[in-house]
Amino acid sequence: MNRPTGVDDGSDMRELLCAVGARRDIEAYEQLFRHFAPRVKAYMARTGGNGQQAEELMQETMIAVWNKAERYDPAKGAASTWIFTIARNLRIDAFRRERRPEFDPEDPAFVPDDVAPADAELDMRETSEQLHHAIAALPAEQASLLKLSFFEDQSHSAIAQRLNLPLGTVKSRMRLAFDKLRAALARSGDVS
Amino acid sequence: MTIRHHISDDLLISYAAGSLAEGWSIAVATHLALCPACRRRLTVAEAVGGELLDTMEDEASVDQSWASVRSRLQQPETAAARQSSVGHSGGLPEPLRSYVGGDFDTLKWRPLGRGAYQIPIKTGDRETMVRLLRIPAGKPVPEHSHGGRELTLVLAGSFHDGTGLFARGDLEDADASLTHQPVATPEADCICLAVTDAPLQFRSWIMRAIQPLLGI
Ligand SMILES: [Zn+2]
């Protein structure tokens, strides 16, 4: 995994996205666009679209970023995380016949967070870098499994069949990888 | 409320990735509504997705796309401030409530025999069977053989399955290798969401005929 040096350490992207949300800053938006549009397009192409569909879904995603930027909360995660969830949901709408069931924080039966917002803020601010290094440090077979999970739109049993591995092995590698990533974030004073 | 049985890593990652079938996702999302701890784990899983997105190659020029999107941007409407919820109502949480079309007091139960009731839930996926079950207090869960995975999310009452107690919010994740006999605790009826692999469909009548012999 390579990352262009000097372009982005995650915090720049957060600030740009906040500027779009707060002031409709078109220059900030253009910088975000130039960074994320090719990545979102690659994601759409990889998870099932042809070139034309991938372009359309990328544009839809980036317009949603513009429209919803006000709702982005930098304390809850990186800009890339927020944009990923928008792209993911648009992809499911476009390619699958299923809905994506989601919890609703406004629902009276919803159980609110048990951690004070101030602590939570401390949590997710600095995660990008740690996560980047932790993913880079994963053993190859765990990292590739993680990528397959996020980019192939296949169940873990389908991935296991394709790799000719027992499902239990796929699940345990996934658990090992996720444990390491969570531990890396926990060391940086984050979620446990 | 103390939840003791949580979402497994592989389910959580599939849900975060958007590759988990709708049926399983109903159980996962409804557990998330009741469990702040798993919502924090979901945040990490989604951050992994964001990080992987960020490290994708970006060869293509976006000048043309930018021109197109630039011309389509409009001044968005300011989002109306939504009322924040009080929480802990104890009712059926979303997204499940919308799937069954009502809360505990308006459910239309269908008898399943031996005092148990069910409400089948329709989804767009073909791989799962989803239903709400009501088990009479003190009684075992009926017709309980399954060949694949089974997720059971408790919404009211509780059950024991030999390994432990499952109460509101607890998610039991059982695979084919686990033989268990859940029994509702005697205090109250137990209402839970059950998601299983859809029963296998055999096309040939021969396979259908020998299916009972094979025990599948
Ligand atoms: Zn949980």
CSV table of C-alpha atoms and ligand atoms in Angstrom, one decimal:
chain,number,residue,atom,x,y,z
A,1,MET,CA,0.0,0.0,0.0
A,2,ASN,CA,1.4,3.3,-1.0
A,3,ARG,CA,0.3,6.7,0.0
A,4,PRO,CA,1.4,9.8,-1.8
A,5,THR,CA,3.7,11.7,0.5
A,6,GLY,CA,2.9,15.2,1.6
A,7,VAL,CA,-0.6,15.1,0.3
A,8,ASP,CA,-2.7,13.7,3.2
A,9,ASP,CA,-2.2,12.6,6.7
A,10,GLY,CA,-5.9,12.3,7.3
A,11,SER,CA,-6.2,15.4,9.4
A,12,ASP,CA,-6.1,17.6,6.2
A,13,MET,CA,-9.0,15.7,4.8
A,14,ARG,CA,-11.0,16.2,8.0
A,15,GLU,CA,-10.4,19.9,7.9
A,16,LEU,CA,-11.4,20.2,4.3
A,17,LEU,CA,-14.6,18.2,4.9
A,18,CYS,CA,-15.4,20.4,7.9
A,19,ALA,CA,-14.9,23.5,5.7
A,20,VAL,CA,-17.4,22.2,3.2
A,21,GLY,CA,-19.9,21.4,6.0
A,22,ALA,CA,-19.5,24.8,7.8
A,23,ARG,CA,-19.0,27.2,4.9
A,24,ARG,CA,-19.8,25.4,1.6
A,25,ASP,CA,-16.2,26.0,0.8
A,26,ILE,CA,-15.9,25.0,-2.9
A,27,GLU,CA,-12.1,25.1,-3.0
A,28,ALA,CA,-12.0,22.7,-0.1
A,29,TYR,CA,-14.5,20.5,-1.8
A,30,GLU,CA,-12.5,20.4,-5.0
A,31,GLN,CA,-9.4,19.2,-3.1
A,32,LEU,CA,-11.5,16.5,-1.4
A,33,PHE,CA,-12.9,15.6,-4.8
A,34,ARG,CA,-9.5,15.3,-6.4
A,35,HIS,CA,-8.4,13.0,-3.6
A,36,PHE,CA,-11.4,10.8,-3.2
A,37,ALA,CA,-13.2,10.7,-6.6
A,38,PRO,CA,-10.6,8.3,-8.2
A,39,ARG,CA,-10.6,6.1,-5.1
A,40,VAL,CA,-14.4,5.9,-4.9
A,41,LYS,CA,-14.5,5.1,-8.6
A,42,ALA,CA,-12.0,2.3,-8.2
A,43,TYR,CA,-14.0,1.0,-5.2
A,44,MET,CA,-17.2,1.0,-7.3
A,45,ALA,CA,-15.5,-0.7,-10.2
A,46,ARG,CA,-13.9,-3.3,-7.9
A,47,THR,CA,-17.1,-4.2,-6.1
A,48,GLY,CA,-19.2,-4.9,-9.2
A,49,GLY,CA,-19.7,-2.0,-11.5
A,50,ASN,CA,-18.5,-1.5,-15.1
A,51,GLY,CA,-16.7,1.7,-16.0
A,52,GLN,CA,-19.8,3.7,-16.7
A,53,GLN,CA,-21.7,2.6,-13.6
A,54,ALA,CA,-18.6,3.2,-11.5
A,55,GLU,CA,-18.3,6.7,-12.8
A,56,GLU,CA,-22.0,7.4,-12.1
A,57,LEU,CA,-21.9,6.0,-8.6
A,58,MET,CA,-18.7,7.9,-7.9
A,59,GLN,CA,-20.4,11.2,-8.9
A,60,GLU,CA,-23.5,10.3,-6.8
A,61,THR,CA,-21.2,9.6,-3.8
A,62,MET,CA,-19.3,12.9,-4.2
A,63,ILE,CA,-22.5,14.9,-4.6
A,64,ALA,CA,-23.8,13.2,-1.4
A,65,VAL,CA,-20.6,14.3,0.3
A,66,TRP,CA,-21.3,17.9,-0.7
A,67,ASN,CA,-25.0,17.7,0.4
A,68,LYS,CA,-24.4,16.0,3.7
A,69,ALA,CA,-21.1,17.5,4.7
A,70,GLU,CA,-22.8,19.5,7.5
A,71,ARG,CA,-23.6,16.2,9.2
A,72,TYR,CA,-20.0,15.0,9.3
A,73,ASP,CA,-18.7,14.9,12.8
A,74,PRO,CA,-14.8,14.9,12.9
A,75,ALA,CA,-14.9,13.4,16.4
A,76,LYS,CA,-16.5,10.3,15.2
A,77,GLY,CA,-14.0,9.4,12.6
A,78,ALA,CA,-11.8,10.2,9.6
A,79,ALA,CA,-13.1,11.8,6.4
A,80,SER,CA,-12.2,8.6,4.6
A,81,THR,CA,-14.4,6.5,7.0
A,82,TRP,CA,-17.4,8.8,6.5
A,83,ILE,CA,-17.0,8.8,2.7
A,84,PHE,CA,-16.6,5.0,2.7
A,85,THR,CA,-19.9,4.5,4.4
A,86,ILE,CA,-21.7,6.8,1.9
A,87,ALA,CA,-20.1,4.9,-1.0
A,88,ARG,CA,-20.9,1.6,0.5
A,89,ASN,CA,-24.6,2.4,1.0
A,90,LEU,CA,-25.0,3.7,-2.5
A,91,ARG,CA,-23.3,0.6,-3.9
A,92,ILE,CA,-25.7,-1.7,-2.0
A,93,ASP,CA,-28.6,0.3,-3.4
A,94,ALA,CA,-27.3,0.0,-6.9
A,95,PHE,CA,-26.0,-3.5,-7.1
A,96,ARG,CA,-28.0,-5.6,-4.6
A,97,ARG,CA,-31.7,-6.4,-4.5
A,98,GLU,CA,-31.6,-6.2,-0.7
A,99,ARG,CA,-31.9,-3.4,1.7
A,100,ARG,CA,-29.3,-2.5,4.3
A,101,PRO,CA,-31.0,-2.6,7.7
A,102,GLU,CA,-29.5,0.1,10.0
A,103,PHE,CA,-30.1,1.2,13.6
A,104,ASP,CA,-31.7,4.6,14.1
A,105,PRO,CA,-30.2,6.8,16.9
A,106,GLU,CA,-33.5,8.7,17.2
A,107,ASP,CA,-35.5,5.5,17.9
A,108,PRO,CA,-36.9,5.5,21.5
A,109,ALA,CA,-35.8,1.9,21.9
A,110,PHE,CA,-32.2,2.8,20.9
A,111,VAL,CA,-29.7,2.5,23.8
A,112,PRO,CA,-27.5,5.6,23.8
A,113,ASP,CA,-23.7,5.6,24.2
A,114,ASP,CA,-22.5,4.9,27.7
A,115,VAL,CA,-19.2,6.9,27.2
A,116,ALA,CA,-19.2,10.6,27.7
A,117,PRO,CA,-19.0,12.5,24.4
A,118,ALA,CA,-15.8,14.3,25.6
A,119,ASP,CA,-14.0,11.0,25.9
A,120,ALA,CA,-15.4,9.7,22.6
A,121,GLU,CA,-13.9,12.9,21.0
A,122,LEU,CA,-10.5,12.0,22.3
A,123,ASP,CA,-11.0,8.6,20.8
A,124,MET,CA,-11.4,8.8,17.1
A,125,ARG,CA,-9.4,12.0,16.3
A,126,GLU,CA,-6.0,10.5,15.7
A,127,THR,CA,-6.9,7.1,14.3
A,128,SER,CA,-6.0,7.4,10.7
A,129,GLU,CA,-2.3,7.2,11.1
A,130,GLN,CA,-2.3,4.4,13.6
A,131,LEU,CA,-4.7,2.4,11.5
A,132,HIS,CA,-2.7,3.0,8.4
A,133,HIS,CA,0.4,1.6,10.1
A,134,ALA,CA,-1.4,-1.2,11.8
A,135,ILE,CA,-2.9,-2.4,8.5
A,136,ALA,CA,0.5,-2.2,6.8
A,137,ALA,CA,2.0,-4.3,9.6
A,138,LEU,CA,-0.5,-7.2,9.2
A,139,PRO,CA,0.7,-10.5,7.9
A,140,ALA,CA,0.0,-10.7,4.1
A,141,GLU,CA,-2.7,-13.4,4.4
A,142,GLN,CA,-4.6,-11.4,7.0
A,143,ALA,CA,-4.4,-8.1,5.0
A,144,SER,CA,-5.5,-9.7,1.8
A,145,LEU,CA,-8.5,-11.3,3.5
A,146,LEU,CA,-9.5,-7.9,4.9
A,147,LYS,CA,-9.3,-6.4,1.5
A,148,LEU,CA,-11.3,-9.2,0.0
A,149,SER,CA,-14.0,-8.7,2.7
A,150,PHE,CA,-14.3,-5.0,1.9
A,151,PHE,CA,-13.9,-5.0,-1.9
A,152,GLU,CA,-15.4,-8.2,-3.2
A,153,ASP,CA,-19.0,-8.1,-2.0
A,154,GLN,CA,-18.9,-11.8,-1.1
A,155,SER,CA,-19.8,-13.6,2.0
A,156,HIS,CA,-17.0,-15.1,4.1
A,157,SER,CA,-18.1,-18.6,3.1
A,158,ALA,CA,-17.8,-17.6,-0.6
A,159,ILE,CA,-14.4,-16.1,0.1
A,160,ALA,CA,-13.4,-19.3,1.9
A,161,GLN,CA,-14.5,-21.4,-1.1
A,162,ARG,CA,-12.6,-19.3,-3.5
A,163,LEU,CA,-9.4,-19.4,-1.5
A,164,ASN,CA,-9.9,-23.1,-0.9
A,165,LEU,CA,-9.7,-22.6,2.9
A,166,PRO,CA,-11.9,-23.9,5.6
A,167,LEU,CA,-14.5,-21.3,6.7
A,168,GLY,CA,-13.1,-21.6,10.3
A,169,THR,CA,-9.6,-20.5,9.0
A,170,VAL,CA,-11.1,-17.5,7.3
A,171,LYS,CA,-13.0,-16.5,10.4
A,172,SER,CA,-10.0,-16.9,12.7
A,173,ARG,CA,-7.7,-14.9,10.4
A,174,MET,CA,-10.3,-12.2,10.3
A,175,ARG,CA,-10.5,-12.2,14.1
A,176,LEU,CA,-6.7,-12.1,14.5
A,177,ALA,CA,-6.5,-9.1,12.1
A,178,PHE,CA,-9.3,-7.2,13.7
A,179,ASP,CA,-7.8,-7.9,17.2
A,180,LYS,CA,-4.5,-6.3,16.1
A,181,LEU,CA,-6.2,-3.3,14.6
A,182,ARG,CA,-8.3,-2.7,17.7
A,183,ALA,CA,-5.2,-3.2,19.9
A,184,ALA,CA,-3.3,-0.6,17.8
A,185,LEU,CA,-6.1,1.9,18.3
A,186,ALA,CA,-6.4,1.1,22.0
A,187,ARG,CA,-2.6,1.8,22.4
A,188,SER,CA,-3.2,5.3,21.0
A,189,GLY,CA,-5.7,5.9,23.7
A,190,ASP,CA,-8.7,4.8,21.8
A,191,VAL,CA,-11.6,2.4,21.8
A,192,SER,CA,-11.1,-0.9,23.7
B,1,MET,CA,-28.8,-3.6,30.8
B,2,THR,CA,-25.7,-5.7,30.6
B,3,ILE,CA,-25.3,-7.5,27.3
B,4,ARG,CA,-23.0,-10.5,27.5
B,5,HIS,CA,-23.2,-12.1,24.1
B,6,HIS,CA,-22.0,-9.9,21.2
B,7,ILE,CA,-21.6,-9.8,17.5
B,8,SER,CA,-18.7,-12.0,16.2
B,9,ASP,CA,-15.8,-10.2,14.3
B,10,ASP,CA,-16.6,-11.9,11.0
B,11,LEU,CA,-20.3,-10.8,11.1
B,12,LEU,CA,-19.3,-7.3,12.2
B,13,ILE,CA,-16.7,-6.9,9.4
B,14,SER,CA,-19.2,-8.3,6.7
B,15,TYR,CA,-21.8,-5.8,8.0
B,16,ALA,CA,-19.3,-2.9,7.9
B,17,ALA,CA,-18.2,-4.0,4.4
B,18,GLY,CA,-21.8,-4.1,3.2
B,19,SER,CA,-21.5,-7.7,2.0
B,20,LEU,CA,-23.7,-9.3,4.7
B,21,ALA,CA,-27.1,-10.6,3.5
B,22,GLU,CA,-30.1,-8.7,4.6
B,23,GLY,CA,-31.5,-11.4,6.9
B,24,TRP,CA,-28.3,-11.6,9.1
B,25,SER,CA,-28.0,-7.8,8.9
B,26,ILE,CA,-31.4,-7.3,10.6
B,27,ALA,CA,-30.1,-9.2,13.7
B,28,VAL,CA,-26.7,-7.4,13.6
B,29,ALA,CA,-28.3,-3.9,13.2
B,30,THR,CA,-30.9,-4.6,15.9
B,31,HIS,CA,-28.2,-5.8,18.3
B,32,LEU,CA,-26.2,-2.6,17.5
B,33,ALA,CA,-29.2,-0.5,18.4
B,34,LEU,CA,-29.1,-2.0,21.9
B,35,CYS,CA,-25.3,-2.3,22.3
B,36,PRO,CA,-23.0,0.8,22.5
B,37,ALA,CA,-19.9,-1.5,22.9
B,38,CYS,CA,-20.5,-3.2,19.5
B,39,ARG,CA,-21.2,0.2,17.9
B,40,ARG,CA,-17.7,1.3,19.0
B,41,ARG,CA,-16.4,-1.9,17.4
B,42,LEU,CA,-18.4,-1.1,14.2
B,43,THR,CA,-16.7,2.4,14.2
B,44,VAL,CA,-13.3,0.6,14.1
B,45,ALA,CA,-14.4,-1.8,11.3
B,46,GLU,CA,-15.7,1.1,9.2
B,47,ALA,CA,-12.5,3.0,9.8
B,48,VAL,CA,-10.7,0.0,8.3
B,49,GLY,CA,-13.0,0.3,5.3
B,50,GLY,CA,-12.1,4.1,5.0
B,51,GLU,CA,-8.4,3.4,5.4
B,52,LEU,CA,-8.5,0.7,2.6
B,53,LEU,CA,-10.5,3.1,0.4
B,54,ASP,CA,-7.9,5.7,1.0
B,55,THR,CA,-5.0,3.4,-0.1
B,56,MET,CA,-6.6,2.5,-3.4
B,57,GLU,CA,-4.7,3.4,-6.5
B,58,ASP,CA,-5.8,6.6,-8.2
B,59,GLU,CA,-4.3,6.7,-11.7
B,60,ALA,CA,-7.2,8.2,-13.6
B,61,SER,CA,-7.5,11.9,-14.2
B,62,VAL,CA,-10.7,13.4,-12.8
B,63,ASP,CA,-10.8,16.7,-14.6
B,64,GLN,CA,-13.8,15.7,-16.7
B,65,SER,CA,-15.7,14.2,-13.7
B,66,TRP,CA,-15.0,17.3,-11.7
B,67,ALA,CA,-16.4,19.6,-14.4
B,68,SER,CA,-19.5,17.5,-14.5
B,69,VAL,CA,-20.0,17.3,-10.7
B,70,ARG,CA,-19.2,21.0,-10.3
B,71,SER,CA,-22.1,21.9,-12.6
B,72,ARG,CA,-24.5,19.7,-10.6
B,73,LEU,CA,-23.8,21.1,-7.2
B,74,GLN,CA,-26.6,22.9,-5.5
B,75,GLN,CA,-27.0,24.7,-2.3
B,76,PRO,CA,-28.2,21.9,0.0
B,77,GLU,CA,-31.1,22.4,2.4
B,78,THR,CA,-30.1,22.8,6.0
B,79,ALA,CA,-30.9,19.6,7.8
B,80,ALA,CA,-33.7,20.0,10.2
B,81,ALA,CA,-32.6,19.5,13.7
B,82,ARG,CA,-34.1,16.2,14.9
B,83,GLN,CA,-35.2,15.6,18.4
B,84,SER,CA,-32.8,13.5,20.4
B,85,SER,CA,-34.3,10.4,21.9
B,86,VAL,CA,-34.5,9.6,25.6
B,87,GLY,CA,-33.7,5.9,25.0
B,88,HIS,CA,-34.3,2.7,26.8
B,89,SER,CA,-38.0,2.5,26.0
B,90,GLY,CA,-37.8,-1.3,26.1
B,91,GLY,CA,-39.9,-1.7,22.9
B,92,LEU,CA,-38.9,-3.4,19.7
B,93,PRO,CA,-35.9,-1.5,18.3
B,94,GLU,CA,-35.3,-0.3,14.7
B,95,PRO,CA,-34.6,-1.6,12.2
B,96,LEU,CA,-36.6,-4.7,13.4
B,97,ARG,CA,-39.7,-2.7,14.2
B,98,SER,CA,-40.2,-1.6,10.7
B,99,TYR,CA,-39.7,-5.1,9.3
B,100,VAL,CA,-42.5,-6.6,11.5
B,101,GLY,CA,-44.7,-3.5,11.1
B,102,GLY,CA,-45.4,-2.8,14.8
B,103,ASP,CA,-44.3,-2.9,18.4
B,104,PHE,CA,-44.8,-5.7,21.0
B,105,ASP,CA,-48.5,-4.8,21.6
B,106,THR,CA,-49.6,-4.8,18.0
B,107,LEU,CA,-47.8,-7.9,16.6
B,108,LYS,CA,-49.9,-10.5,14.7
B,109,TRP,CA,-48.6,-13.8,16.0
B,110,ARG,CA,-49.2,-17.1,14.2
B,111,PRO,CA,-49.4,-20.3,16.2
B,112,LEU,CA,-46.5,-22.7,15.7
B,113,GLY,CA,-47.7,-25.5,18.0
B,114,ARG,CA,-47.0,-26.2,21.7
B,115,GLY,CA,-47.9,-22.7,22.7
B,116,ALA,CA,-45.2,-21.1,20.6
B,117,TYR,CA,-45.9,-18.4,18.0
B,118,GLN,CA,-44.0,-16.9,15.1
B,119,ILE,CA,-44.1,-14.0,12.6
B,120,PRO,CA,-42.2,-14.6,9.4
B,121,ILE,CA,-40.2,-11.6,8.1
B,122,LYS,CA,-39.6,-11.0,4.4
B,123,THR,CA,-36.3,-9.9,3.1
B,124,GLY,CA,-34.7,-9.4,-0.3
B,125,ASP,CA,-32.1,-12.1,0.1
B,126,ARG,CA,-32.5,-15.8,-0.7
B,127,GLU,CA,-30.0,-17.1,1.7
B,128,THR,CA,-31.7,-16.6,5.0
B,129,MET,CA,-35.0,-17.4,6.8
B,130,VAL,CA,-36.0,-14.7,9.3
B,131,ARG,CA,-38.7,-14.8,11.9
B,132,LEU,CA,-39.8,-13.5,15.2
B,133,LEU,CA,-40.5,-16.2,17.8
B,134,ARG,CA,-42.4,-16.2,21.0
B,135,ILE,CA,-41.6,-19.1,23.3
B,136,PRO,CA,-43.9,-19.7,26.3
B,137,ALA,CA,-42.3,-19.2,29.7
B,138,GLY,CA,-40.4,-22.3,30.8
B,139,LYS,CA,-40.8,-24.1,27.5
B,140,PRO,CA,-38.1,-25.2,24.9
B,141,VAL,CA,-37.7,-23.6,21.6
B,142,PRO,CA,-39.7,-25.7,19.1
B,143,GLU,CA,-38.5,-27.6,15.9
B,144,HIS,CA,-34.9,-26.8,16.7
B,145,SER,CA,-32.7,-28.7,14.3
B,146,HIS,CA,-30.7,-26.6,12.0
B,147,GLY,CA,-28.0,-27.5,9.4
B,148,GLY,CA,-26.3,-24.1,9.2
B,149,ARG,CA,-25.7,-20.9,11.0
B,150,GLU,CA,-28.3,-19.5,13.4
B,151,LEU,CA,-28.5,-16.1,15.0
B,152,THR,CA,-30.9,-15.6,17.9
B,153,LEU,CA,-31.4,-12.1,19.3
B,154,VAL,CA,-33.4,-11.8,22.5
B,155,LEU,CA,-35.8,-8.9,22.7
B,156,ALA,CA,-38.0,-9.8,25.7
B,157,GLY,CA,-37.8,-12.4,28.4
B,158,SER,CA,-34.7,-14.7,28.4
B,159,PHE,CA,-33.6,-18.2,27.6
B,160,HIS,CA,-31.0,-20.7,28.8
B,161,ASP,CA,-29.2,-23.0,26.4
B,162,GLY,CA,-27.0,-25.0,28.7
B,163,THR,CA,-24.0,-22.7,28.1
B,164,GLY,CA,-25.5,-19.6,29.5
B,165,LEU,CA,-28.3,-17.1,30.0
B,166,PHE,CA,-29.5,-15.0,27.1
B,167,ALA,CA,-31.5,-11.8,27.9
B,168,ARG,CA,-32.6,-8.7,26.0
B,169,GLY,CA,-29.9,-7.6,23.5
B,170,ASP,CA,-27.9,-10.9,23.8
B,171,LEU,CA,-27.0,-12.4,20.4
B,172,GLU,CA,-26.5,-16.2,20.2
B,173,ASP,CA,-24.4,-17.2,17.2
B,174,ALA,CA,-24.7,-21.0,16.7
B,175,ASP,CA,-23.3,-23.0,13.9
B,176,ALA,CA,-24.1,-26.5,12.7
B,177,SER,CA,-21.7,-28.1,15.1
B,178,LEU,CA,-23.4,-26.8,18.2
B,179,THR,CA,-26.1,-29.0,19.6
B,180,HIS,CA,-28.2,-26.9,21.9
B,181,GLN,CA,-31.7,-26.9,23.4
B,182,PRO,CA,-32.7,-23.4,24.4
B,183,VAL,CA,-35.4,-23.2,27.1
B,184,ALA,CA,-37.3,-20.0,27.9
B,185,THR,CA,-36.8,-19.0,31.6
B,186,PRO,CA,-40.0,-19.4,33.7
B,187,GLU,CA,-40.7,-15.7,34.5
B,188,ALA,CA,-42.0,-14.6,31.2
B,189,ASP,CA,-42.5,-15.5,27.5
B,190,CYS,CA,-39.3,-15.1,25.5
B,191,ILE,CA,-39.5,-13.1,22.3
B,192,CYS,CA,-36.5,-13.4,20.0
B,193,LEU,CA,-35.5,-12.8,16.4
B,194,ALA,CA,-34.2,-16.0,14.7
B,195,VAL,CA,-32.2,-15.9,11.5
B,196,THR,CA,-31.1,-19.1,9.9
B,197,ASP,CA,-29.7,-20.3,6.6
B,198,ALA,CA,-32.7,-20.8,4.3
B,199,PRO,CA,-33.7,-24.5,4.0
B,200,LEU,CA,-31.9,-26.1,1.2
B,201,GLN,CA,-33.8,-26.3,-2.1
B,202,PHE,CA,-33.3,-29.5,-4.0
B,203,ARG,CA,-34.5,-29.4,-7.6
B,204,SER,CA,-34.7,-33.1,-8.3
B,205,TRP,CA,-37.6,-35.1,-6.8
B,206,ILE,CA,-35.1,-37.9,-6.0
B,207,MET,CA,-33.1,-35.6,-3.8
B,208,ARG,CA,-36.4,-34.4,-2.2
B,209,ALA,CA,-37.4,-38.0,-1.6
B,210,ILE,CA,-34.1,-39.0,0.1
B,211,GLN,CA,-33.7,-35.7,1.9
B,212,PRO,CA,-35.5,-37.0,5.1
B,213,LEU,CA,-33.3,-40.2,5.0
B,214,LEU,CA,-30.2,-38.1,4.9
B,215,GLY,CA,-31.4,-36.0,7.8
B,216,ILE,CA,-31.0,-32.7,6.0
C,1,ZN,ZN,-22.7,-6.1,21.5
